[in-house]
GROMACS .gro file of C-alpha atoms in nm:
model
  188
    1MET     CA    1   0.013   0.019  -0.001
    2PRO     CA    2   0.158   0.334  -0.105
    3ASN     CA    3   0.224   0.571   0.194
    4THR     CA    4   0.116   0.327   0.456
    5GLU     CA    5   0.314   0.129   0.695
    6MET     CA    6   0.331  -0.201   0.865
    7ILE     CA    7   0.397  -0.174   1.235
    8GLY     CA    8   0.395  -0.480   1.444
    9GLY     CA    9   0.157  -0.660   1.215
   10MET     CA   10  -0.078  -0.357   1.201
   11THR     CA   11  -0.148  -0.156   0.892
   12VAL     CA   12  -0.122   0.211   0.946
   13CYS     CA   13  -0.333   0.463   0.756
   14PRO     CA   14  -0.153   0.781   0.726
   15HIS     CA   15  -0.205   1.027   1.034
   16SER     CA   16  -0.422   0.766   1.212
   17ALA     CA   17  -0.446   0.490   1.454
   18PRO     CA   18  -0.318   0.132   1.365
   19LEU     CA   19  -0.562  -0.087   1.172
   20PRO     CA   20  -0.546  -0.490   1.198
   21ALA     CA   21  -0.337  -0.615   0.905
   22PRO     CA   22  -0.563  -0.841   0.672
   23ILE     CA   23  -0.526  -1.223   0.684
   24ALA     CA   24  -0.600  -1.262   0.300
   25SER     CA   25  -0.786  -1.056   0.056
   26THR     CA   26  -1.064  -1.322   0.005
   27GLY     CA   27  -1.236  -1.568   0.214
   28PRO     CA   28  -1.337  -1.526   0.585
   29LEU     CA   29  -1.143  -1.265   0.763
   30VAL     CA   30  -1.012  -1.378   1.110
   31THR     CA   31  -0.873  -1.143   1.379
   32GLU     CA   32  -0.746  -1.202   1.732
   33ARG     CA   33  -1.096  -1.282   1.854
   34LEU     CA   34  -1.344  -1.284   1.556
   35VAL     CA   35  -1.429  -1.413   1.223
   36LEU     CA   36  -1.588  -1.218   0.975
   37ARG     CA   37  -1.764  -1.454   0.705
   38PRO     CA   38  -2.074  -1.457   0.482
   39VAL     CA   39  -2.414  -1.455   0.665
   40ARG     CA   40  -2.557  -1.805   0.708
   41SER     CA   41  -2.915  -1.919   0.747
   42GLY     CA   42  -2.843  -1.991   1.115
   43ASP     CA   43  -2.749  -1.614   1.142
   44VAL     CA   44  -3.062  -1.476   1.038
   45PRO     CA   45  -3.228  -1.455   1.395
   46ALA     CA   46  -2.960  -1.229   1.537
   47VAL     CA   47  -2.921  -1.025   1.206
   48THR     CA   48  -3.303  -0.970   1.235
   49ARG     CA   49  -3.242  -0.843   1.610
   50LEU     CA   50  -2.993  -0.595   1.442
   51TRP     CA   51  -3.266  -0.445   1.210
   52THR     CA   52  -3.542  -0.436   1.502
   53ASP     CA   53  -3.372  -0.343   1.800
   54PRO     CA   54  -3.429   0.024   1.911
   55ASP     CA   55  -3.099   0.069   2.057
   56VAL     CA   56  -2.924  -0.056   1.754
   57ARG     CA   57  -3.134   0.139   1.536
   58ARG     CA   58  -3.135   0.471   1.710
   59HIS     CA   59  -2.910   0.656   1.470
   60LEU     CA   60  -3.030   0.440   1.182
   61GLY     CA   61  -3.384   0.558   1.117
   62GLY     CA   62  -3.543   0.331   1.391
   63PRO     CA   63  -3.641  -0.029   1.380
   64VAL     CA   64  -3.714  -0.162   1.014
   65ILE     CA   65  -4.066  -0.247   0.939
   66GLU     CA   66  -4.177  -0.608   0.935
   67SER     CA   67  -4.229  -0.638   0.569
   68VAL     CA   68  -3.897  -0.506   0.484
   69VAL     CA   69  -3.747  -0.734   0.745
   70ARG     CA   70  -3.914  -1.049   0.570
   71ILE     CA   71  -3.764  -0.926   0.257
   72ARG     CA   72  -3.418  -0.869   0.407
   73GLN     CA   73  -3.417  -1.228   0.586
   74ARG     CA   74  -3.461  -1.379   0.234
   75ARG     CA   75  -3.171  -1.202   0.074
   76ILE     CA   76  -2.930  -1.159   0.344
   77VAL     CA   77  -2.778  -1.516   0.344
   78GLY     CA   78  -2.482  -1.530   0.145
   79ALA     CA   79  -2.539  -1.179  -0.001
   80PRO     CA   80  -2.198  -1.038  -0.115
   81GLY     CA   81  -2.039  -0.781   0.108
   82PHE     CA   82  -2.246  -0.890   0.401
   83HIS     CA   83  -2.013  -1.027   0.684
   84ALA     CA   84  -2.154  -1.181   1.002
   85VAL     CA   85  -1.922  -1.090   1.279
   86VAL     CA   86  -1.857  -1.419   1.476
   87ARG     CA   87  -1.666  -1.460   1.802
   88ALA     CA   88  -1.416  -1.721   1.731
   89GLU     CA   89  -1.427  -1.889   2.077
   90ASP     CA   90  -1.781  -1.981   2.066
   91GLY     CA   91  -1.941  -1.892   1.731
   92VAL     CA   92  -2.190  -1.632   1.868
   93VAL     CA   93  -2.297  -1.373   1.621
   94LEU     CA   94  -2.202  -1.036   1.754
   95GLY     CA   95  -2.296  -0.812   1.452
   96LEU     CA   96  -2.273  -0.731   1.094
   97VAL     CA   97  -2.005  -0.560   0.881
   98THR     CA   98  -2.094  -0.466   0.531
   99VAL     CA   99  -1.847  -0.354   0.271
  100ASP     CA  100  -1.966  -0.207  -0.043
  101ASP     CA  101  -1.732  -0.161  -0.330
  102GLY     CA  102  -1.976   0.081  -0.494
  103GLY     CA  103  -2.064   0.287  -0.212
  104ARG     CA  104  -2.090   0.676  -0.194
  105GLY     CA  105  -1.958   0.832  -0.481
  106GLY     CA  106  -1.828   0.507  -0.619
  107GLU     CA  107  -1.574   0.469  -0.303
  108THR     CA  108  -1.586   0.152  -0.098
  109GLU     CA  109  -1.822   0.194   0.203
  110VAL     CA  110  -1.821   0.025   0.532
  111SER     CA  111  -2.106   0.016   0.766
  112TYR     CA  112  -2.174  -0.168   1.082
  113GLN     CA  113  -2.411  -0.291   1.335
  114PHE     CA  114  -2.359  -0.504   1.666
  115LEU     CA  115  -2.591  -0.629   1.920
  116PRO     CA  116  -2.614  -0.417   2.244
  117GLU     CA  117  -2.496  -0.708   2.474
  118HIS     CA  118  -2.160  -0.695   2.274
  119TRP     CA  119  -2.097  -0.336   2.306
  120GLY     CA  120  -1.822  -0.199   2.487
  121ARG     CA  121  -1.571  -0.482   2.457
  122GLY     CA  122  -1.381  -0.372   2.154
  123TYR     CA  123  -1.541  -0.613   1.904
  124ALA     CA  124  -1.673  -0.355   1.654
  125ARG     CA  125  -1.343  -0.171   1.651
  126GLU     CA  126  -1.160  -0.485   1.580
  127ALA     CA  127  -1.404  -0.596   1.325
  128VAL     CA  128  -1.438  -0.266   1.150
  129GLY     CA  129  -1.061  -0.214   1.146
  130ALA     CA  130  -1.000  -0.531   0.992
  131ALA     CA  131  -1.272  -0.481   0.721
  132VAL     CA  132  -1.125  -0.135   0.640
  133ALA     CA  133  -0.775  -0.283   0.627
  134ARG     CA  134  -0.872  -0.538   0.388
  135ALA     CA  135  -1.068  -0.328   0.169
  136LEU     CA  136  -0.771  -0.074   0.146
  137VAL     CA  137  -0.552  -0.357  -0.009
  138THR     CA  138  -0.733  -0.304  -0.328
  139ALA     CA  139  -0.973   0.009  -0.284
  140PRO     CA  140  -0.809   0.374  -0.311
  141SER     CA  141  -1.018   0.473  -0.020
  142VAL     CA  142  -1.286   0.364   0.213
  143VAL     CA  143  -1.581   0.568   0.355
  144ALA     CA  144  -1.822   0.542   0.635
  145VAL     CA  145  -2.114   0.759   0.733
  146THR     CA  146  -2.290   0.789   1.059
  147GLN     CA  147  -2.510   1.042   1.219
  148GLU     CA  148  -2.334   1.354   1.383
  149ALA     CA  149  -2.528   1.251   1.713
  150ASN     CA  150  -2.366   0.908   1.721
  151HIS     CA  151  -2.053   0.994   1.919
  152ARG     CA  152  -1.959   0.618   1.973
  153SER     CA  153  -1.949   0.532   1.611
  154ARG     CA  154  -1.762   0.849   1.544
  155ARG     CA  155  -1.507   0.757   1.792
  156LEU     CA  156  -1.463   0.399   1.657
  157LEU     CA  157  -1.419   0.522   1.284
  158GLU     CA  158  -1.151   0.776   1.430
  159ALA     CA  159  -0.989   0.492   1.632
  160VAL     CA  160  -0.968   0.264   1.311
  161GLY     CA  161  -0.801   0.540   1.117
  162LEU     CA  162  -1.075   0.724   0.925
  163GLU     CA  163  -1.093   1.086   0.943
  164HIS     CA  164  -1.358   1.335   0.932
  165ALA     CA  165  -1.420   1.417   0.559
  166GLU     CA  166  -1.756   1.605   0.537
  167SER     CA  167  -2.079   1.687   0.701
  168PHE     CA  168  -2.426   1.718   0.557
  169VAL     CA  169  -2.805   1.647   0.618
  170GLU     CA  170  -2.959   1.338   0.502
  171TRP     CA  171  -3.284   1.158   0.607
  172ASP     CA  172  -3.368   1.491   0.826
  173ALA     CA  173  -3.054   1.428   1.055
  174HIS     CA  174  -2.686   1.567   1.035
  175GLN     CA  175  -2.459   1.334   0.909
  176VAL     CA  176  -2.071   1.276   0.911
  177MET     CA  177  -1.865   1.112   0.646
  178TYR     CA  178  -1.531   0.964   0.738
  179ARG     CA  179  -1.282   0.847   0.487
  180CYS     CA  180  -0.913   0.705   0.483
  181ARG     CA  181  -0.711   0.686   0.157
  182ARG     CA  182  -0.464   0.419   0.067
  183ASP     CA  183  -0.253   0.655  -0.098
  184SER     CA  184  -0.285   0.973   0.140
  185GLY     CA  185   0.029   1.164   0.168
  186PRO     CA  186   0.139   1.372   0.480
  187ARG     CA  187  -0.059   1.676   0.582
  188PRO     CA  188   0.099   2.014   0.507
   0.00000   0.00000   0.00000
């Protein structure tokens, strides 16, 4: 990766905190505690909770309506770009990380949701950091969008090396976009 460094097995985005180094560019992504893999049929109940839990959906427009949930349930299994985040030690599904190669403005976009009982343990940081690092192997940049009011999500994005890129209003809420470029040079 141009203008990035490897430090102790961690890929560093310029001017940012270290990201976990990707294991391989295809297949499941394995970190110290997690496996990110395609969604399986047995994962659907946990993923459905992500779509319907008011705490998870607080900054995502609220719980998804039942008719849309049913459609998503039929389409999520094996869907490209959707990764169940599974705790390696016991196979428990903790959340979902999505990597969209054709996201906003054609940039690779990362998004994530985790079940509330798994918040505060570093799982999201580990999973999102690994997904961003893997994406930057081939993508020139990665973006992520969250509501301005979602301070936990903003801290996570900054912790894995993304920087605030722009602010805007969408869905009647203030949003912020974060970005990390593979080929970023030093700041002036």
